[in-house]
Coordinates of C-alpha atoms and ligand atoms in Angstrom, one line a residue:
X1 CA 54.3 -12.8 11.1
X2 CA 55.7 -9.5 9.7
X3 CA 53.1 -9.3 7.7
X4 CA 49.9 -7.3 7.5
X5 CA 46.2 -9.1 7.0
X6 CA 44.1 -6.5 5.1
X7 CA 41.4 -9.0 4.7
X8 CA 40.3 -7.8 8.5
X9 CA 38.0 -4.4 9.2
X10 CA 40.9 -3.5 11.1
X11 CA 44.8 -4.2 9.2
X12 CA 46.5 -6.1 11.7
X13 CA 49.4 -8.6 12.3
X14 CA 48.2 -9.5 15.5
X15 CA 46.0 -12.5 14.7
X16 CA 43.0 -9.9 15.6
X17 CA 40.6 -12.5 14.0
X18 CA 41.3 -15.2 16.5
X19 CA 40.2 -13.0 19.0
X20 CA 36.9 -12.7 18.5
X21 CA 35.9 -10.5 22.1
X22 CA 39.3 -8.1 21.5
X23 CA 38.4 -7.8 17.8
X24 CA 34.0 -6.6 18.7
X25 CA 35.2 -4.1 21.0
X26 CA 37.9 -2.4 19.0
X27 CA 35.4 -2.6 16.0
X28 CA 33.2 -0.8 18.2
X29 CA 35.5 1.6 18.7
X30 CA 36.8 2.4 15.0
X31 CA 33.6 4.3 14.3
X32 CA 33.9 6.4 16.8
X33 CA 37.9 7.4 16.1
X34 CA 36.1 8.0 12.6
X35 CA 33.7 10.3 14.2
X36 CA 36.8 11.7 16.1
X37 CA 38.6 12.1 12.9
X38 CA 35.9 14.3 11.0
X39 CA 35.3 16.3 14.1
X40 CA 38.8 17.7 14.5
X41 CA 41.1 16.3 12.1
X42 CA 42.3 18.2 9.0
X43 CA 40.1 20.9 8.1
X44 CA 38.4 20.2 4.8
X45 CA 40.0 17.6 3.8
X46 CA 37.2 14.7 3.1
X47 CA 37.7 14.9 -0.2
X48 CA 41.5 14.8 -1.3
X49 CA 43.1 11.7 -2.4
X50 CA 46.5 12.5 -1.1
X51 CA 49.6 10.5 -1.8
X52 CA 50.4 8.8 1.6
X53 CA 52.5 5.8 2.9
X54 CA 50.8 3.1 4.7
X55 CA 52.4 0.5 6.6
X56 CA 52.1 -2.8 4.7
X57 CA 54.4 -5.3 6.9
X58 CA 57.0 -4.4 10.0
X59 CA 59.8 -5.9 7.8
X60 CA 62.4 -2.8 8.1
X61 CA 63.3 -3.1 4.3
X62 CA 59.9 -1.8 2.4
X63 CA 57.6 -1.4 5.2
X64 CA 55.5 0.9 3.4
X65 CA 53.6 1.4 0.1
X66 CA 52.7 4.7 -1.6
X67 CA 49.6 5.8 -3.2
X68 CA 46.6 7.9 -3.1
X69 CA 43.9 7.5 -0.5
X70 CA 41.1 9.7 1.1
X71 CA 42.5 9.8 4.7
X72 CA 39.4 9.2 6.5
X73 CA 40.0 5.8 4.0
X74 CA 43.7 5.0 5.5
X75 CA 44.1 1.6 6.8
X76 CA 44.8 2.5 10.2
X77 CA 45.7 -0.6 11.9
X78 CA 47.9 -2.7 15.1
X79 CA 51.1 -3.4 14.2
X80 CA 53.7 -4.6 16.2
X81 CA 57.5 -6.1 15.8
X82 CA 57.8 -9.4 16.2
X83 CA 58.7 -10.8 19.5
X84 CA 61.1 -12.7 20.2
X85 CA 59.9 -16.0 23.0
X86 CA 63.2 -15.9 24.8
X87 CA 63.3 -12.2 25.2
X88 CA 64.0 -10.9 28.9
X89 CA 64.4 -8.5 31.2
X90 CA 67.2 -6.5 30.6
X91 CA 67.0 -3.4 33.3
X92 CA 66.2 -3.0 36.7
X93 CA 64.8 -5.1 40.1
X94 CA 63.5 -7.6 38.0
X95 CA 66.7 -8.1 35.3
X96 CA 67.5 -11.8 34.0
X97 CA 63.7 -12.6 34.3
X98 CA 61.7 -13.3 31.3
X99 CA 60.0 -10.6 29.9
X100 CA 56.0 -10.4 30.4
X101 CA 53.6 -11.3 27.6
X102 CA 51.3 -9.7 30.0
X103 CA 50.4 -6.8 32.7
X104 CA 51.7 -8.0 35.9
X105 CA 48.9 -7.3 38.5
X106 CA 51.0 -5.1 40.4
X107 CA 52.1 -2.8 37.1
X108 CA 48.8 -2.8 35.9
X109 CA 48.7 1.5 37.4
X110 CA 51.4 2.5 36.4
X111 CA 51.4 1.0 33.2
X112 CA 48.1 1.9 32.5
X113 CA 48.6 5.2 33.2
X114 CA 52.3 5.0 31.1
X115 CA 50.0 4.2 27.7
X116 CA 47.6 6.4 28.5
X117 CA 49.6 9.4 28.9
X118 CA 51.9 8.5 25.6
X119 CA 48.1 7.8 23.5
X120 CA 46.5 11.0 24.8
X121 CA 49.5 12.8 22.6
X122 CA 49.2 11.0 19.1
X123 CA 45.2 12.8 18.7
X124 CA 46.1 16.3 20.5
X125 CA 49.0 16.6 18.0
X126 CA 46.1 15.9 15.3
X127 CA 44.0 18.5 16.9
X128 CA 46.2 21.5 17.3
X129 CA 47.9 21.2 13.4
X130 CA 43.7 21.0 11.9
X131 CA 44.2 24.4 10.7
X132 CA 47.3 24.1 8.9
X133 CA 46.1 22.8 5.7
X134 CA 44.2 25.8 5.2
X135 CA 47.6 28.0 4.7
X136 CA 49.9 25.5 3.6
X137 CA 53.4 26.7 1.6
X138 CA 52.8 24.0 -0.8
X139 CA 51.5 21.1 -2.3
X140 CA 54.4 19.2 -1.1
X141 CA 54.1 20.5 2.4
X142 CA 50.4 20.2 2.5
X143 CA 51.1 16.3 2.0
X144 CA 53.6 15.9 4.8
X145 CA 51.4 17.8 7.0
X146 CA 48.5 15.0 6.4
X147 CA 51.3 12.1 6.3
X148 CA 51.7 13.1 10.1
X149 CA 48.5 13.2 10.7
X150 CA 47.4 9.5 9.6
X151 CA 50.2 8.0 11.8
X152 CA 49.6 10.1 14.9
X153 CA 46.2 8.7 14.1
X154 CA 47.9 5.3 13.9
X155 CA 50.0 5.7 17.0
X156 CA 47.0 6.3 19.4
X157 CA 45.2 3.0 17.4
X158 CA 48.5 1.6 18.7
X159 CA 47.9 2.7 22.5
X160 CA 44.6 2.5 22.0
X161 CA 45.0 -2.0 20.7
X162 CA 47.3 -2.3 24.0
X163 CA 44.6 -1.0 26.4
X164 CA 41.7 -2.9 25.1
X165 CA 43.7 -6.1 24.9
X166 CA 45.4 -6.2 28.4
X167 CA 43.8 -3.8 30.5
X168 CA 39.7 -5.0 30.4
X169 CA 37.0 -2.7 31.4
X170 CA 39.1 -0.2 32.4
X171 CA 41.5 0.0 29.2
X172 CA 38.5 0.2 27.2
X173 CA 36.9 3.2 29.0
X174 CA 40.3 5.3 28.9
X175 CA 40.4 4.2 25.1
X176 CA 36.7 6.4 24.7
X177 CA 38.1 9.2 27.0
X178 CA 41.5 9.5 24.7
X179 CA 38.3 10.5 21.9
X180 CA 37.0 12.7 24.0
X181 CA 39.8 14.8 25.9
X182 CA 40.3 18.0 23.2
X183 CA 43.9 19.7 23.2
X184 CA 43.6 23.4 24.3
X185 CA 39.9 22.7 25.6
X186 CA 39.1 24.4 29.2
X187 CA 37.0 21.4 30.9
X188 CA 38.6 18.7 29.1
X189 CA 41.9 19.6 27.9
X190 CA 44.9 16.8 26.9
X191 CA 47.1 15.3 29.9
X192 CA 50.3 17.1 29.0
X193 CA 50.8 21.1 28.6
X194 CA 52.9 21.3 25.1
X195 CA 49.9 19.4 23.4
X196 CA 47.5 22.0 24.9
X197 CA 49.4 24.9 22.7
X198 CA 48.2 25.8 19.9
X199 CA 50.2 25.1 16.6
X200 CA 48.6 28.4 14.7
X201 CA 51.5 28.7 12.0
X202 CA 53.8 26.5 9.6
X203 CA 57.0 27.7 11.6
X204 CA 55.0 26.8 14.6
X205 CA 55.1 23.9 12.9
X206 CA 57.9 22.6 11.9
X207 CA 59.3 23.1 15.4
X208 CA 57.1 21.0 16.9
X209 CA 58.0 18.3 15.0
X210 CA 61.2 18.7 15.3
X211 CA 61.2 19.3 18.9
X212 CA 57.9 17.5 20.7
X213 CA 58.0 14.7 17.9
X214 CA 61.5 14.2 18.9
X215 CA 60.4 14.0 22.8
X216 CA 57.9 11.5 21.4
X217 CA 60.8 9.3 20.1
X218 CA 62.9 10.0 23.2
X219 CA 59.6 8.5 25.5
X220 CA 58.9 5.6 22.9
X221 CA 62.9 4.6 22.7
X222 CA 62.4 4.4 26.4
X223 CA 59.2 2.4 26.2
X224 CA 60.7 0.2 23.8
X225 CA 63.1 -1.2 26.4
X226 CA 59.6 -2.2 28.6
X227 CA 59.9 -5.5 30.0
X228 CA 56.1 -5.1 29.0
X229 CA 57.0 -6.8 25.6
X230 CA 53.7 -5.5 23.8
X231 CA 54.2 -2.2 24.6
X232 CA 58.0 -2.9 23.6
X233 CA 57.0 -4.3 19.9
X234 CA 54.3 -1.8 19.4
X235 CA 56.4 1.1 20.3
X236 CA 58.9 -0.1 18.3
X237 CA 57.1 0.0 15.1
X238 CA 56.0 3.6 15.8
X239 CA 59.5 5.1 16.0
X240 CA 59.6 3.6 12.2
X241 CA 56.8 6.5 11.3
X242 CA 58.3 8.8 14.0
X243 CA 61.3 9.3 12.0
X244 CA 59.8 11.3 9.0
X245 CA 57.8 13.7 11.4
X246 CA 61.1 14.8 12.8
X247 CA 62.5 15.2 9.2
X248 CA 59.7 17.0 7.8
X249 CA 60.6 19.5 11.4
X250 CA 64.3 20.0 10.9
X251 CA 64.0 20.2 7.0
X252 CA 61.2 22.7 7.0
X253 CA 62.9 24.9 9.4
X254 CA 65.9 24.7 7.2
X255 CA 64.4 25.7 4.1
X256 CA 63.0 28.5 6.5
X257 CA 66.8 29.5 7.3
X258 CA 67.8 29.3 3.8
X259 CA 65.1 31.8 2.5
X260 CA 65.8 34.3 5.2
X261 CA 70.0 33.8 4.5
X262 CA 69.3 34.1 0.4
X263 CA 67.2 37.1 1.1
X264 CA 70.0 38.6 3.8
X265 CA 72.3 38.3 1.3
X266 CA 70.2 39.6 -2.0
X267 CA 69.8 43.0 0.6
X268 CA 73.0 42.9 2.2
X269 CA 71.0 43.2 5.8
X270 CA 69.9 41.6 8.5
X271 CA 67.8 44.2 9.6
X272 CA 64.6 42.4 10.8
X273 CA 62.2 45.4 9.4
X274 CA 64.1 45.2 5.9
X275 CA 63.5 41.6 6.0
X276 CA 59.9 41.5 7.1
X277 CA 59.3 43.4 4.2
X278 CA 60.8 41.2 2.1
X279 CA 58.7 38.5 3.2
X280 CA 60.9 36.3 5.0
X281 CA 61.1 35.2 8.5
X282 CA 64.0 37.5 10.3
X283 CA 66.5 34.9 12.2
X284 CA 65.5 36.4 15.9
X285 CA 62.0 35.5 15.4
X286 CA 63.3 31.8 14.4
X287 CA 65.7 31.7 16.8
X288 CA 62.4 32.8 20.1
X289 CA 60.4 30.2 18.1
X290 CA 62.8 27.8 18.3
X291 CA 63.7 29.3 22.4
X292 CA 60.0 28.2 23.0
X293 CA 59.0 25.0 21.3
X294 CA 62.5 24.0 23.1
X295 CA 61.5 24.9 26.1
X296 CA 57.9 23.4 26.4
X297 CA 59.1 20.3 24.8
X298 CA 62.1 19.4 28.1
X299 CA 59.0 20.2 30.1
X300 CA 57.7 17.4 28.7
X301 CA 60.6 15.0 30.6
X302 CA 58.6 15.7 34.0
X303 CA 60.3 16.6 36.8
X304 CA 64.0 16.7 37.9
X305 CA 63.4 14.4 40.7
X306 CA 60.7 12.1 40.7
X307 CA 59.9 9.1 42.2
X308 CA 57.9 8.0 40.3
X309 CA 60.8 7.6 37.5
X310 CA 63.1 5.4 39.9
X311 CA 59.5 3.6 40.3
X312 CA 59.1 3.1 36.4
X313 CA 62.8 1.7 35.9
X314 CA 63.0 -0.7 39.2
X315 CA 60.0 -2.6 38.3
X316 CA 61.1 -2.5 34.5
X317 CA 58.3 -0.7 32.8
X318 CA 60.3 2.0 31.1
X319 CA 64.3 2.1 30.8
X320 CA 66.5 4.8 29.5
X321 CA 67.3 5.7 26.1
X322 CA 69.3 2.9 24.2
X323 CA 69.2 0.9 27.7
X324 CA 70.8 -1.8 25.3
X325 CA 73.4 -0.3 24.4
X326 CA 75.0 0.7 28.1
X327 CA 77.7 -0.8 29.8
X328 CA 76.7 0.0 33.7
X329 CA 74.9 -2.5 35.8
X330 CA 71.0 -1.6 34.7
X331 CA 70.2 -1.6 38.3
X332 CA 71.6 2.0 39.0
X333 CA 71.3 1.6 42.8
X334 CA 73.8 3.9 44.5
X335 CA 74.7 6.1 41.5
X336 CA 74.1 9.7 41.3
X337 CA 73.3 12.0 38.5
X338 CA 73.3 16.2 38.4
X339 CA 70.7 18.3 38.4
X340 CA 70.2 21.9 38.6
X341 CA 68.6 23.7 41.2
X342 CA 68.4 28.0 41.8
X343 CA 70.7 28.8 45.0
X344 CA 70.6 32.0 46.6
X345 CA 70.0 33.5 42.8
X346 CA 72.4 31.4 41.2
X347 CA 72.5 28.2 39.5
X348 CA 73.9 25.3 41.2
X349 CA 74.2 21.6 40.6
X350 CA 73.5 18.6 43.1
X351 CA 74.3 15.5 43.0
X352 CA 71.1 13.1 43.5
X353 CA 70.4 9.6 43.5
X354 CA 70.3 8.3 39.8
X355 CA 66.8 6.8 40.0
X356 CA 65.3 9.9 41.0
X357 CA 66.8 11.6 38.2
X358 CA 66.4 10.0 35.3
X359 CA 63.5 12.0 34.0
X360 CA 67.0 14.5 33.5
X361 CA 68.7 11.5 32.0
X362 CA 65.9 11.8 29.6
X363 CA 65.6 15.1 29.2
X364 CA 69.6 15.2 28.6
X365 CA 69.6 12.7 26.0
X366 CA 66.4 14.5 24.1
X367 CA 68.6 18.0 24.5
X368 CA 72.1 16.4 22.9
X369 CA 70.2 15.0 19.9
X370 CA 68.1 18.4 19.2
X371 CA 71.3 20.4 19.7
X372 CA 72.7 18.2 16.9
X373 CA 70.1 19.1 14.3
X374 CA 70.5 22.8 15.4
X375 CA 73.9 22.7 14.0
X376 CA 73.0 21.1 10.9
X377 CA 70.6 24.5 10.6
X378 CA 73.5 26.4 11.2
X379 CA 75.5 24.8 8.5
X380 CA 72.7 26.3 6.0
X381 CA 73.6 29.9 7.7
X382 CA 77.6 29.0 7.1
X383 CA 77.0 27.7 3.5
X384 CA 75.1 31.2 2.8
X385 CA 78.6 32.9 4.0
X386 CA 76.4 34.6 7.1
X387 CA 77.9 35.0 10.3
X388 CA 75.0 34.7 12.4
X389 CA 74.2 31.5 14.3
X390 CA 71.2 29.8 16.6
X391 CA 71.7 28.3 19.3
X392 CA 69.5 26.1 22.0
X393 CA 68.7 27.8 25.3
X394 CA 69.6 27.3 28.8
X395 CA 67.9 24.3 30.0
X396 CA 66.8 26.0 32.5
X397 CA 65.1 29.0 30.3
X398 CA 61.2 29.2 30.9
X399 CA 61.0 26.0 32.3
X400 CA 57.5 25.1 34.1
X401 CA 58.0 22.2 35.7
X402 CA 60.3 20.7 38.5
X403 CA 63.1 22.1 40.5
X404 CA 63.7 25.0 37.8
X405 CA 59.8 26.3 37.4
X406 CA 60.0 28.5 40.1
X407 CA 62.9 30.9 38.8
X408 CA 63.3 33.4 35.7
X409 CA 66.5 32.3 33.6
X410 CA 67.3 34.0 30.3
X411 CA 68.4 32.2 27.5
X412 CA 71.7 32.0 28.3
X413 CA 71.7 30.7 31.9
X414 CA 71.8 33.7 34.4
X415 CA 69.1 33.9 36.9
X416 CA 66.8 37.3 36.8
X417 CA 64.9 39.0 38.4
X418 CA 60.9 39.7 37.7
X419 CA 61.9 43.1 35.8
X420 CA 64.5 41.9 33.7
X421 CA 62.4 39.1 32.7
X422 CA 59.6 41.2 31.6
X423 CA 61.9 44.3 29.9
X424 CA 63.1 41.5 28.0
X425 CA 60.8 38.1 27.4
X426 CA 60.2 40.0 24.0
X427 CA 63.1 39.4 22.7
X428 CA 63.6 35.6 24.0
X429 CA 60.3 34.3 23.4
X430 CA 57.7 34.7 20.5
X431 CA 55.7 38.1 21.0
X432 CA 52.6 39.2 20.1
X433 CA 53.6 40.9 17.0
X434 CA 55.8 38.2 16.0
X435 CA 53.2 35.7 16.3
X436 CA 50.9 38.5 13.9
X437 CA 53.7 39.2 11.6
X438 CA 54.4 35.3 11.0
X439 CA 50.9 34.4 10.5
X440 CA 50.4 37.6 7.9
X441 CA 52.9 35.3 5.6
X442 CA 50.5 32.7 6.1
X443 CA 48.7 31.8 2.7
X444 CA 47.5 28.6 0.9
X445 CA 50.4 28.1 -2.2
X446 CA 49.0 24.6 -3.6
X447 CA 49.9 24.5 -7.1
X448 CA 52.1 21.9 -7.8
X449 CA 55.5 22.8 -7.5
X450 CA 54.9 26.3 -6.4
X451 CA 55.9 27.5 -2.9
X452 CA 55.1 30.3 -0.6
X453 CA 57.7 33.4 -0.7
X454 CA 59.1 32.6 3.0
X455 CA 60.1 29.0 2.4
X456 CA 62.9 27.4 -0.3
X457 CA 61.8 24.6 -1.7
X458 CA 62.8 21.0 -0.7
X459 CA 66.2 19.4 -2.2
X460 CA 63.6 16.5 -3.2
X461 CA 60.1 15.2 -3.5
X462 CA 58.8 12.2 -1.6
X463 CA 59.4 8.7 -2.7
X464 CA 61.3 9.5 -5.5
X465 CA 58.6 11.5 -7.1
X466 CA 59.4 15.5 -8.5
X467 CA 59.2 18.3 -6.2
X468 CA 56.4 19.4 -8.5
X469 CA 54.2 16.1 -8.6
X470 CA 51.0 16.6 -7.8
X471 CA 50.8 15.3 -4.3
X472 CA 47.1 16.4 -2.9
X473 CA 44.5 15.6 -5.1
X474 CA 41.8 18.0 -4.5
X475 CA 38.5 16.5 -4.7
Ligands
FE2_1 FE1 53.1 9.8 17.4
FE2_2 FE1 55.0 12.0 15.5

């Protein structure tokens, strides 16, 4: 079961060969994710044989195999966990019932619209990080970059195998549109605003992996708990790959900090000019990147209060993070959870009805694991003997959607008014010229083992090879 049958056009362990109707129409559809692939994946890179891990079974112990493919060549494939008969429902209206091997009639909407929403992610991320090969920091980075890429390609094949399969004409028809939505475009843009940005520099970057990446896993942990047991196994398997986007995130942007801290303490300053002209990234400008890919990624959660989330977890189509793992009654009728809301210019909580709120549930679990990796960065600063230290934002902070979207709040939680937002959203979000001066450092470094000025290099290379193996193949 756990393993993978190559012998198929499409790598599967889903018995896609017995299925001779499901396996036409996704066949039908691989050339045109190809098409999708040259149009707007990585920029000119058709030619490299680049050293990349593709899944070769779902067993947990050696999942993967290395070696060096084209990546409009990678096997992307269907791969799911495997089930488990007896499996059931473990959270909300429906709890104690067996799971469901199949849409329900009456889930078919919202669960439709669950998949389609997660898959319409896994390309836009593709499309806005194109660029990035073109001014990589090095080889090393350059191959991590395209290692993302080839699973978010994977991951929407993995949305893309769960609408053709269970939701008919209609699955297959938002499978074509997921190929044809563009991230950032004006009449057809992606569903979700953080995968409309673009992602025009490394640092850019490596937040978003850390950060959005991270809201990916938060949504697929969630999914995983479906009492939709595809969606469950599939997800599942994608959090496997998830995991090394968010390390190549919060281990880029450390080797960020510990440039800047060894250059802060070679100058004895941290005068952002002095430091700029050294070529390193100055820590404010990390710390309003990191202020804004925070932000835009708890956006991501949806709103405070939403119905549609007490909707999702009644009927047992999404739980919470770790549902498992909780010792309250999985039903959650009659509890009550805290939100925020703006009162009479200040911040206030109120106490709501849990179901309604668990898009904050979410959104609170996403903001204690990121706040955990933000430490870790901080160690770096600590280890360099440097006093200075970044922190997350107010969750409120430059928030655009729910209860919070209509107020300004600086980083550090007070509501303010119009002026004092503008005197000051230079210096708690990305501006123009730090946007410029980052991109100025922007420059391909691809020899092996050589990386740009504005980065350290990594503590180690990728399965066990050298930091200065040659990981890109340049055709
Ligand atoms: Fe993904
Ligand atoms: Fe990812």
């Amino acid at each position: 079961m756990s393993n993978i049958d190559y012998s198929e056009k499409i790598p599967n362990n889903v018995g896609l060969g017995d299925d001779r109707t499901l396996k036409r129409a996704l066949e039908q559809w691989q050339p045109n994710f190809i098409n999708w692939w040259d149009d707007v994946g990585p920029e000119g890179s058709t030619d490299y044989d680049v050293y990349l891990r593709t899944a070769v079974s779902v067993d947990p112990q050696g999942w993967a195999q290395f070696g060096f493919v084209k990546m409009r060549d990678y096997r992307w494939g269907i791969f799911l966990n495997p089930g488990d008969a007896e499996r059931k429902i473990h959270f909300g209206d429906h709890k104690g019932e067996k799971a469901w091997a199949d849409v329900p009639g009456e889930h078919r909407a919202n669960l439709r619209r669950i998949i389609v929403t997660q898959g319409d992610t896994e390309p836009a991320s593709v499309e806005q990080q194109r660029a990035l090969g073109l001014t990589a920091p090095s080889m090393y980075d350059l191959r991590n970059l395209f290692q993302i890429n080839v699973e978010e390609g994977r991951h929407l094949w993995a949305m893309v195998y769960l609408l053709h399969k269970h939701f008919g004409r209609d699955g297959r028809e938002e499978a074509e549109a997921l190929l044809e939505r563009r991230s950032g475009d004006e009449n057809n843009p992606r569903i979700l605003g953080a995968f409309n940005e673009a992602t025009p520099d490394w640092l850019s970057f490596f937040m978003f992996t850390y950060f959005t990446d991270r809201d990916g896993k938060f949504q697929l942990c969630a999914l995983a708990e479906s009492s939709f047991d595809p969606l469950a196994r599939t997800t599942k398997f994608m959090l496997t790959e998830e995991a090394h986007h968010m390390f190549v995130g919060e281990s880029g942007v450390s080797r960020v900090i510990q440039r800047t801290a060894a250059a802060m303490n070679e100058l004895k300053t941290d005068e952002a000019s002095k430091l700029r002209a050294a070529g390193v990234i100055d820590l404010p400008t990390i710390q309003r990147y990191l202020n804004f890919h925070y932000s835009v990624t708890i956006d991501l959660f949806g709103a405070d209060q939403s119905s549609n989330a007490a909707t999702f977890y009644s009927t047992g189509i999404k739980g919470r993070f770790e549902e498992g793992k909780r010792s309250d009654d999985h039903v959650l009728k009659g509890q009550t959870y805290r939100v925020l809301e703006a009162k009479d210019g200040q911040l206030v909580e109120k106490e709501v009805p849990m179901l309604n709120a668990l898009n904050e549930v979410l959104r609170d679990d996403f903001i204690k694991d990121s706040v955990a990796g933000v430490g870790r960065w901080n160690k770096v600063l600590e280890k360099a003997g440097l006093p200075h230290r970044l922190t997350v934002p107010h969750k409120a902070f430059h928030r655009n959607i729910g209860a919070l979207s209509g107020v300004k709040v600086s980083p550090d939680g007070r509501v303010v008014n119009e002026a004092e937002w503008s005197a000051n959203v230079d210096r708690w979000l990305p501006s123009r010229e730090d946007r410029a001066f980052v991109a100025s450092l922007m420059g391909r470094v691809v020899e092996p083992g050589k990386f740009a000025n504005w980065i350290a290099p990594p503590v180690m290379g990728i399965n066990r090879q050298p930091v200065d193996f040659e990981y890109v193949r340049f055709g």
